[in-house]
GROMACS .gro file of C-alpha atoms in nm:
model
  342
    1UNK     CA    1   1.264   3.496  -2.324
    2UNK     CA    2   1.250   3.736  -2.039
    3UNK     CA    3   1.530   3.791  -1.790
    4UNK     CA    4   1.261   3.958  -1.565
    5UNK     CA    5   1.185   3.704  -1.258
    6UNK     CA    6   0.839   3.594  -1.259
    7UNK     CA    7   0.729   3.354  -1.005
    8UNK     CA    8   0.582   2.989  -1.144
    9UNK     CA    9   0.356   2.986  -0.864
   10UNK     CA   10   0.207   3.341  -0.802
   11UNK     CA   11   0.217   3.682  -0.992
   12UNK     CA   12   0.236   3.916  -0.679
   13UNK     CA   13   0.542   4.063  -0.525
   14UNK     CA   14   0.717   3.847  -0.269
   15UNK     CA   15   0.829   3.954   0.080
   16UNK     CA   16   1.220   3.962   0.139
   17UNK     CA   17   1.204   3.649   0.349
   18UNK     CA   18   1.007   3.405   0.114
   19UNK     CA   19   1.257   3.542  -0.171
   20UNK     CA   20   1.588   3.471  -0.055
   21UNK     CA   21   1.382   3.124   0.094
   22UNK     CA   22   1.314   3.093  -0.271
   23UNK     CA   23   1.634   3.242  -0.368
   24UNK     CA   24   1.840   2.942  -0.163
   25UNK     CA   25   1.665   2.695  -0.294
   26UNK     CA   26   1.635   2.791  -0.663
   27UNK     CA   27   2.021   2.892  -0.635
   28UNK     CA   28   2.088   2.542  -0.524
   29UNK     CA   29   1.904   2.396  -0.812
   30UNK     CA   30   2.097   2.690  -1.082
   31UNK     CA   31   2.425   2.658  -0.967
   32UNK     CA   32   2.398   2.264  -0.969
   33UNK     CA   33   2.271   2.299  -1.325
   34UNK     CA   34   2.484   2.552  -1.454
   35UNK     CA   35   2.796   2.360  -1.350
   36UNK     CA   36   2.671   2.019  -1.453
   37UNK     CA   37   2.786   2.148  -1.785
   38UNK     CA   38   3.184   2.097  -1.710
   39UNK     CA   39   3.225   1.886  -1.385
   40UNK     CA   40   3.531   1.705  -1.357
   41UNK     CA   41   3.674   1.956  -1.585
   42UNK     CA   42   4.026   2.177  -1.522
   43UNK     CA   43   3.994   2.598  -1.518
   44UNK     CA   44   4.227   2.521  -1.846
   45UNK     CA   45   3.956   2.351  -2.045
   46UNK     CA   46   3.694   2.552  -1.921
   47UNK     CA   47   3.916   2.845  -2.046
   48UNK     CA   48   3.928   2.750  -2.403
   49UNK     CA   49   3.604   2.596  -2.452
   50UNK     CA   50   3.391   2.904  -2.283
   51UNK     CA   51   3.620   3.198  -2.227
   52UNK     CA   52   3.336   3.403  -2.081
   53UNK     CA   53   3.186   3.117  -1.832
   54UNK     CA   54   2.933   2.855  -1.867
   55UNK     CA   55   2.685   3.159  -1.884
   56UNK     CA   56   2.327   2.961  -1.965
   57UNK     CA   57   2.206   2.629  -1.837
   58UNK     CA   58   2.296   2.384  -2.172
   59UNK     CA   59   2.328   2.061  -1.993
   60UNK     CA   60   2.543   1.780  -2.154
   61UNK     CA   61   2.877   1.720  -1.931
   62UNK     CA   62   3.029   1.379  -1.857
   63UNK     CA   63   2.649   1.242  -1.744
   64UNK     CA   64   2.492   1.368  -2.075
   65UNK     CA   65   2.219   1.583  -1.819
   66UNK     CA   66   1.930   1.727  -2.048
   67UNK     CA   67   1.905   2.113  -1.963
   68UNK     CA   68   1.806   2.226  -1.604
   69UNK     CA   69   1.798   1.848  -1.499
   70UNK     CA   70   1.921   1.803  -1.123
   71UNK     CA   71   2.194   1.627  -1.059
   72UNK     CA   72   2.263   1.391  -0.688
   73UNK     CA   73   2.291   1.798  -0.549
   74UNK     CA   74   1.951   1.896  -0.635
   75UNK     CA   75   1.757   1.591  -0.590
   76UNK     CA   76   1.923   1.528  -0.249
   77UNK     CA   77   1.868   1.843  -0.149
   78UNK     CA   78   1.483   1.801  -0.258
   79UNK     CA   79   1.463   1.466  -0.040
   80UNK     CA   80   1.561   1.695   0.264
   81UNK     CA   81   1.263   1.946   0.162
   82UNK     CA   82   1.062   1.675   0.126
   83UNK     CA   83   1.090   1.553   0.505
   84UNK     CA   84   1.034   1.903   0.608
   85UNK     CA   85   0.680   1.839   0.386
   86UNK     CA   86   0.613   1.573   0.533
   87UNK     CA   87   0.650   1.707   0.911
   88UNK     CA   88   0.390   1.980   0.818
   89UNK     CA   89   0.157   1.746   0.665
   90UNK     CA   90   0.191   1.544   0.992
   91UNK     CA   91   0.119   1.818   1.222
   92UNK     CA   92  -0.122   1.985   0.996
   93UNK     CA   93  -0.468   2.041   1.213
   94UNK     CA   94  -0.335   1.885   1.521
   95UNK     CA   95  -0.375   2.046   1.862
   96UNK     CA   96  -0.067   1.836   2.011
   97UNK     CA   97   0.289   1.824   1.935
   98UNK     CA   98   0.344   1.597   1.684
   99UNK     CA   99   0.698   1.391   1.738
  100UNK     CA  100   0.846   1.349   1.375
  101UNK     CA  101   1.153   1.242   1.331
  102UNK     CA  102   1.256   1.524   0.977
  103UNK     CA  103   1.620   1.358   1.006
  104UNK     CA  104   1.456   0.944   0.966
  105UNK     CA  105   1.229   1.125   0.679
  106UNK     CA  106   1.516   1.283   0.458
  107UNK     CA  107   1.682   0.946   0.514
  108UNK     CA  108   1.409   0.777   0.365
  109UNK     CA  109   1.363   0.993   0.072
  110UNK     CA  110   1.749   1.005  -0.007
  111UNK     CA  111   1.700   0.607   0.032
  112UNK     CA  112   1.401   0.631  -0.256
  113UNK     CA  113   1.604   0.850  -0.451
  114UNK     CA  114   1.940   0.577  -0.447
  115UNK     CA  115   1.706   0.314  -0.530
  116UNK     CA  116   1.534   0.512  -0.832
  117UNK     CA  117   1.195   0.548  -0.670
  118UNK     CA  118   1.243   0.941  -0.859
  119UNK     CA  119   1.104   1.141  -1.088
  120UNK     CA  120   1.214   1.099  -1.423
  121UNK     CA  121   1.401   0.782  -1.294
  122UNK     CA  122   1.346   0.418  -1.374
  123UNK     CA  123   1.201   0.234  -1.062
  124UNK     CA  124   1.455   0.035  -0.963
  125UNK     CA  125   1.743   0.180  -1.126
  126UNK     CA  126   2.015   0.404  -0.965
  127UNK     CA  127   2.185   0.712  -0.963
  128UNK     CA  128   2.431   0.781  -1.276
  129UNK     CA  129   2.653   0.990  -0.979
  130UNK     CA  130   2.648   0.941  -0.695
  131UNK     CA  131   2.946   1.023  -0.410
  132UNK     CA  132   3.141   0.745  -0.205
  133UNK     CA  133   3.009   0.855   0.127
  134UNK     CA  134   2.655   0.898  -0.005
  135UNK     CA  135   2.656   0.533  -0.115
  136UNK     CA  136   2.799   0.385   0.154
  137UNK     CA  137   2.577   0.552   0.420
  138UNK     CA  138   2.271   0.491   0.235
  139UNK     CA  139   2.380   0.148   0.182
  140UNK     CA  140   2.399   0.084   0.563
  141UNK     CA  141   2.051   0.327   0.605
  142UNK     CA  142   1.896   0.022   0.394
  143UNK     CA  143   1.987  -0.272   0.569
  144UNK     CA  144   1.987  -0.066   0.962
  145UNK     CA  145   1.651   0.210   0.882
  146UNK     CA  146   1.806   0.410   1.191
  147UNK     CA  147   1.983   0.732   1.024
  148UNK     CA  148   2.203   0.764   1.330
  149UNK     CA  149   2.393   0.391   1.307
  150UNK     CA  150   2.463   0.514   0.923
  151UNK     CA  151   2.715   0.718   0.807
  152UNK     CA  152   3.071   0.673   0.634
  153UNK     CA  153   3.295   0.729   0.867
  154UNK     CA  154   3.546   0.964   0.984
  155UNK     CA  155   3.780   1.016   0.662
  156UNK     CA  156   3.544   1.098   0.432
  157UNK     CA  157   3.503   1.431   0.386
  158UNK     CA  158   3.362   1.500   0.098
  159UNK     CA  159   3.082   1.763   0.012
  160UNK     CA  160   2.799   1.536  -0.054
  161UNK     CA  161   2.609   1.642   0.251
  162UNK     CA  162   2.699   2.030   0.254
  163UNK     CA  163   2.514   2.056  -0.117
  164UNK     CA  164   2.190   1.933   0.046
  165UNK     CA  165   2.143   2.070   0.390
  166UNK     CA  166   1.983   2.406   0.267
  167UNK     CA  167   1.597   2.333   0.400
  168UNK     CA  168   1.742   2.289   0.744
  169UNK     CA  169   1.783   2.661   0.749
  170UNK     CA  170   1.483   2.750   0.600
  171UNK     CA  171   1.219   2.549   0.807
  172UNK     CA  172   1.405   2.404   1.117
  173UNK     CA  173   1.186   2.628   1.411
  174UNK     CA  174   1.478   2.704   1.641
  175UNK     CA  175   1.872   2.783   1.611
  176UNK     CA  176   1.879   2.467   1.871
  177UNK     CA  177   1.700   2.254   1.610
  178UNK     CA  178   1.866   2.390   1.321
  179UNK     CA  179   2.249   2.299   1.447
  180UNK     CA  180   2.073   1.981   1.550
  181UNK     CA  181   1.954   1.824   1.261
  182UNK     CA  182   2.202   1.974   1.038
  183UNK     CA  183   2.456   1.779   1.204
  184UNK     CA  184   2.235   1.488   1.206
  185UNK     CA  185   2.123   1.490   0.816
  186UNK     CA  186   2.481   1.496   0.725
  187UNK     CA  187   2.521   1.235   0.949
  188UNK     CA  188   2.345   0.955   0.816
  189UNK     CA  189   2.624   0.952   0.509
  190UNK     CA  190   2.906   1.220   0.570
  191UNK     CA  191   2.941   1.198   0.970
  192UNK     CA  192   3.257   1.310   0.943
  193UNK     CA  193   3.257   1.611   1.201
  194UNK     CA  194   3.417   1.842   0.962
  195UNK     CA  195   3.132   1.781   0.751
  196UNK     CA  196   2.804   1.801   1.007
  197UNK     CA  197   2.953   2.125   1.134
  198UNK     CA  198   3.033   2.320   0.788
  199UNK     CA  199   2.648   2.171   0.741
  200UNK     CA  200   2.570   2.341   1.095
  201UNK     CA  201   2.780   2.658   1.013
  202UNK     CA  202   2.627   2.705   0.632
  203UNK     CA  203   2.298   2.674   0.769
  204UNK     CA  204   2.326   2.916   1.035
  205UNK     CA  205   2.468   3.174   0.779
  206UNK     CA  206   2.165   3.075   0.511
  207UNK     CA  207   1.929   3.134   0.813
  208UNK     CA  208   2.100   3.523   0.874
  209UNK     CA  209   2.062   3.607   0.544
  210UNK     CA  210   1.745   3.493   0.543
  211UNK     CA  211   1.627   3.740   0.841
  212UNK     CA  212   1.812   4.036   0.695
  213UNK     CA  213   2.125   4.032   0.811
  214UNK     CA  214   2.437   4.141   0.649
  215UNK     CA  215   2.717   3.923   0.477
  216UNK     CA  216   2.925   4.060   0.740
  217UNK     CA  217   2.713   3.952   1.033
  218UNK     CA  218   2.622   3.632   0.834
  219UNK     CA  219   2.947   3.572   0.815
  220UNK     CA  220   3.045   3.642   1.163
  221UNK     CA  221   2.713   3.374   1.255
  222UNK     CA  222   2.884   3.100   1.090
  223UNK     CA  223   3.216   3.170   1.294
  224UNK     CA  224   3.030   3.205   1.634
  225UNK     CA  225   2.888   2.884   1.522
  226UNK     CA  226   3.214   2.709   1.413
  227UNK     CA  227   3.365   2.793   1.745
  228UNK     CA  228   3.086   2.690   1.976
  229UNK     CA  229   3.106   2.355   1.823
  230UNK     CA  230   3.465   2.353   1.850
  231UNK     CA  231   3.600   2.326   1.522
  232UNK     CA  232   3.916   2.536   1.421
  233UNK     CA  233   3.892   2.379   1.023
  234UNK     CA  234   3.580   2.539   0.990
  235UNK     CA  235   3.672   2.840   1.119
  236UNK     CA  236   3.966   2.854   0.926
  237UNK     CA  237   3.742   2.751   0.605
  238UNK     CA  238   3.533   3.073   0.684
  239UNK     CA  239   3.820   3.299   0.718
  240UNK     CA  240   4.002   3.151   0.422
  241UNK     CA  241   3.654   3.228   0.200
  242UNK     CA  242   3.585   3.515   0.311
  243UNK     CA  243   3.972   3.662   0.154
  244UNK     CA  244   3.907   3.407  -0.114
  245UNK     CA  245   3.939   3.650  -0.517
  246UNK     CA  246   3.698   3.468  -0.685
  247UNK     CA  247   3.676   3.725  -0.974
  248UNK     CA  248   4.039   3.659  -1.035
  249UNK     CA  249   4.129   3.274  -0.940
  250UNK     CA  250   3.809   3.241  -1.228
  251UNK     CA  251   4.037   3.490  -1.467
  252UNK     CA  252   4.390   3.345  -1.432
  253UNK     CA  253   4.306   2.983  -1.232
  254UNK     CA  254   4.341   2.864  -0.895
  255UNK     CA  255   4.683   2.736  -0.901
  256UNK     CA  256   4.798   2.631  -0.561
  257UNK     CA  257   4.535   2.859  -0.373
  258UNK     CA  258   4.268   2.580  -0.413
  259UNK     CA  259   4.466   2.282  -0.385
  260UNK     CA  260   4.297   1.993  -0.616
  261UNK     CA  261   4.186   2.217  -0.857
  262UNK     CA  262   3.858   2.305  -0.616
  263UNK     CA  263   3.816   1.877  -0.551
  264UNK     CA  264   3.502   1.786  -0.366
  265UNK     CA  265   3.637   1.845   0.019
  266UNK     CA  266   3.359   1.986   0.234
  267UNK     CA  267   3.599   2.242   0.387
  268UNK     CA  268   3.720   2.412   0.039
  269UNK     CA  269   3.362   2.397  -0.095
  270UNK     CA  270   3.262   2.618   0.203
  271UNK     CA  271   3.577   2.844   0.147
  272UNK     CA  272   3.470   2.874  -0.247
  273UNK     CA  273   3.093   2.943  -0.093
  274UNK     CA  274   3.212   3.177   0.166
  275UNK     CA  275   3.462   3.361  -0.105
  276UNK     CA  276   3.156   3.376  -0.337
  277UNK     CA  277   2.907   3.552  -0.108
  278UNK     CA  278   3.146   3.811   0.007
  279UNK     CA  279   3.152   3.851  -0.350
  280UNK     CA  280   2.935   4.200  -0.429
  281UNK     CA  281   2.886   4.137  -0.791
  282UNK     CA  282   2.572   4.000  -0.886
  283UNK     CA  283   2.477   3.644  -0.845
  284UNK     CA  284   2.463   3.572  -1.219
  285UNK     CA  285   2.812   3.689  -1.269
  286UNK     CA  286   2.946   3.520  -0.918
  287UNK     CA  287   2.800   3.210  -0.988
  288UNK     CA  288   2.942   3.187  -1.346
  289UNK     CA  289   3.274   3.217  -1.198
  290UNK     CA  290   3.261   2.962  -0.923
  291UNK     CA  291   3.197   2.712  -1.215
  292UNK     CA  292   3.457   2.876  -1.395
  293UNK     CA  293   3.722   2.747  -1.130
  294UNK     CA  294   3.662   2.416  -1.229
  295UNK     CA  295   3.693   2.086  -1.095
  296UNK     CA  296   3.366   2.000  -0.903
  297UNK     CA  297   3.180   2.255  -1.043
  298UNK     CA  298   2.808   2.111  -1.000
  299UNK     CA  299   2.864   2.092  -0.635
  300UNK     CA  300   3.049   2.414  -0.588
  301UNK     CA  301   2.773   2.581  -0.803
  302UNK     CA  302   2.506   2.417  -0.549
  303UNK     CA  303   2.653   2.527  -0.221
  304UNK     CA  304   2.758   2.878  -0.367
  305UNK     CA  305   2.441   2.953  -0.526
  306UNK     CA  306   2.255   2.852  -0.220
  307UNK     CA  307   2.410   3.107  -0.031
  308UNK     CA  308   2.380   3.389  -0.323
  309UNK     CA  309   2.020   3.297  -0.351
  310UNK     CA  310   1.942   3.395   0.044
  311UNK     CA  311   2.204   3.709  -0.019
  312UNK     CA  312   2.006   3.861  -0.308
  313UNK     CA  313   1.674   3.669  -0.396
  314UNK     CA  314   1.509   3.483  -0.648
  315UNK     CA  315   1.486   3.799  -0.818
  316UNK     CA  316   1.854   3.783  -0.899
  317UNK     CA  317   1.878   3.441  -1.041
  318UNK     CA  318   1.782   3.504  -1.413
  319UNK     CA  319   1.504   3.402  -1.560
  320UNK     CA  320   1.662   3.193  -1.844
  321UNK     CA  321   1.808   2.957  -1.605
  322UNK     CA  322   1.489   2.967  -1.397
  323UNK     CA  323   1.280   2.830  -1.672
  324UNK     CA  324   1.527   2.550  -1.711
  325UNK     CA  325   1.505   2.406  -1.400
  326UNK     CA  326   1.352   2.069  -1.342
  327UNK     CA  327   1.243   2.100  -0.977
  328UNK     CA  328   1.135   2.491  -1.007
  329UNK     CA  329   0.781   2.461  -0.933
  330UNK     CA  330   0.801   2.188  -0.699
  331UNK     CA  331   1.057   2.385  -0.494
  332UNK     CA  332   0.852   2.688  -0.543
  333UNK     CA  333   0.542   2.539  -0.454
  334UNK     CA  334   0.654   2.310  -0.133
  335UNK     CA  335   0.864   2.644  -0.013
  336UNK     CA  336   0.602   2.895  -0.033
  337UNK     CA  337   0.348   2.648   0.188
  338UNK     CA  338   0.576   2.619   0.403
  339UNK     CA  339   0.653   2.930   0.477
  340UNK     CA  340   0.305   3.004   0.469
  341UNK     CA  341   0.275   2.812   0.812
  342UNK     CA  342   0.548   2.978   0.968
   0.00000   0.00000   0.00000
C-alpha cells in the first residue's frame, strides 16, 4: 500500500483550496479514527501499550469500532455536510433565492443519525456513544423540530459540537453567515456560549487556512473573532494553544498542564487544536501525538486533524489511513461538488 495520496474521486491534481477543503474534512474523519483506538484511555497506558503512538488506523477501543469506522465525531460532522447538500440541491437551477434553513437540515440529519436511520446502522437502533449534551438536545429537537428551542443548557460544555462544525467553514457564503450558523448548529445541543463561539472561532480559522493564510494570521482570525463576540475563555483557549508543547506533553504526559487528562471540555479541545496547528511537524506525526495525550482522544483527534487538514492538505494525511476511512468517498465526493458551485 502506497503512502502517495491519490484522490478516490479524480486522478488530476487538486487546487490548494479544494485540498485543504478535502484536507479538513478527511482530517476530521483520520484523527476521529486514529484515536478511536484508545479513548478513555490515560497518556500512561497509551505509553506502554504503543510507545511510538497509535501510528495506523486499527480500530478496536472500548466500542469495538472496525477500522476507519466513524465514530458520533465523524458521522455528526457528515450530518452537517449533508445539510449543506441539501441547500445546493435546493437551489440548484433556480433563478431566485432559495430560503433554506442549513441549521433545521443538520438538525434533522443529526436527528436520523440518533435514531439509527445511518449507514451501517440498524434502523431504529442508536448510537453506541453518544455525549450528554448531544442526547439531550436531540432529545428535545424530536419532540420541538425547531433547532433553536433545543439545546442543553448553559453548563454543559462539552466538545460534542466543536468536532462537527467543520462544513460551516467550508461552504457557509459569507464570514456573516459563517459566525451565524456556527453558533446556531452548536446550538441546537451544546448552546452553551463557550461552545457556539469556539465553534464560531474554529471555523473562522478553518476558513483562513482555507484561503491561504498563515497559521499566524489564522490564528490571529480566531482571536479577532473571539473578541468581537466577547468571549475572554476563548481567547484565552487560543492563547493557551497556541504556547501549548504538544511534541513534549505527548513524550513525558500532560500532568497538570491539561487538567483532566485532556477531558472532553470544548475550551481545552480548542487549546489541544490550537497547540497542534502551531505545531510545524507534519500532520501524520502531530496528529499521532494529540492521541498520544490521551483521554478523549477520538474527539481531540477530530478537531485537531480538522485544522491540520486545511493547514497542509489532503496530500499530507497518508494514504494508509485514507483508505481506511468509512466516509472517504462520500466526503470526497459531496466536497468536491460543492466546491464545484462555488
Amino acid at each position: 500500500m502506497t503512502d502517495t495520496f491519490q484522490s478516490s474521486t479524480t486522478a488530476s491534481p487538486l487546487n490548494p483550496r479544494v485540498s485543504k477543503s478535502l484536507g479538513a474534512l478527511l482530517g476530521v474523519h483520520a484523527g476521529d479514527s486514529l484515536g478511536a483506538t484508545v479513548e478513555f484511555e490515560t497518556h500512561g497506558r497509551i505509553q506502554k501499550q504503543y510507545p511510538n503512538g497509535v501510528r495506523d488506523i486499527i480500530g478496536g477501543g472500548p466500542f469495538g469500532w472496525p477500522a476507519g469506522h466513524a465514530t458520533d465525531d465523524t458521522d455528526l460532522t457528515r450530518a452537517v455536510l449533508l445539510a449543506y447538500r441539501d441547500r445546493a440541491v435546493a437551489q440548484q437551477g433556480s433563478s431566485t433565492t432559495i430560503n433554506f434553513d442549513v441549521v433545521k437540515s443538520a438538525a434533522d440529519w443529526s436527528l436520523k443519525w440518533y435514531k439509527g436511520d445511518w449507514p451501517d446502522r440498524t434502523l431504529g437502533e442508536g448510537p453506541v456513544d453518544i455525549g450528554g449534551a448531544t442526547e439531550q438536545g436531540l432529545s428535545k429537537y424530536e419532540d420541538t423540530r425547531d433547532p433553536r428551542y433545543c439545546g442543553a443548557g448553559f453548563g454543559m460544555a462539552g466538545n460534542g459540537s466543536l468536532m462537527r462544525c467543520i462544513p460551516t467553514a467550508l461552504f457557509a457564503e459569507t464570514r456573516e453567515e459563517r459566525i451565524r450558523d456556527s453558533k446556531a448548529i452548536s446550538a441546537f445541543t451544546h448552546n452553551d456560549t463557550r461552545c457556539s463561539i469556539s465553534c464560531a472561532v474554529y471555523n473562522e480559522i478553518v476558513a483562513a487556512l482555507v484561503d491561504g493564510k498563515s497559521v499566524l494570521e489564522a490564528v490571529e482570525c480566531g482571536q479577532e473573532t473571539a473578541k468581537e463576540l466577547n468571549s475572554p475563555m476563548v481567547e484565552e483557549a487560543i492563547s493557551t494553544g497556541y504556547r501549548m508543547p504538544i511534541s513534549r506533553y505527548a513524550a513525558t504526559g500532560p500532568g497538570d498542564k491539561l487538567p483532566g487528562r485532556t477531558s472532553g471540555y470544548v475550551l481545552q479541545s480548542l487549546s489541544v487544536a490550537i497547540g497542534a496547528l502551531t505545531d510545524p511537524r507534519p500532520l501524520e506525526e502531530v496528529l499521532i501525538d494529540v492521541v498520544r495525550l490521551g483521554g478523549d482522544t477520538d474527539t481531540n483527534g477530530a478537531i485537531a486533524g480538522g485544522l491540520l487538514g486545511a493547514r497542509d492538505g489532503i496530500e499530507a494525511i497518508p494514504a494508509r489511513w485514507l483508505d481506511k476511512l468509512q466516509f472517504r468517498s462520500d466526503f470526497e465526493e459531496i466536497a468536491t461538488s460543492l466546491l464545484s458551485k462555488s
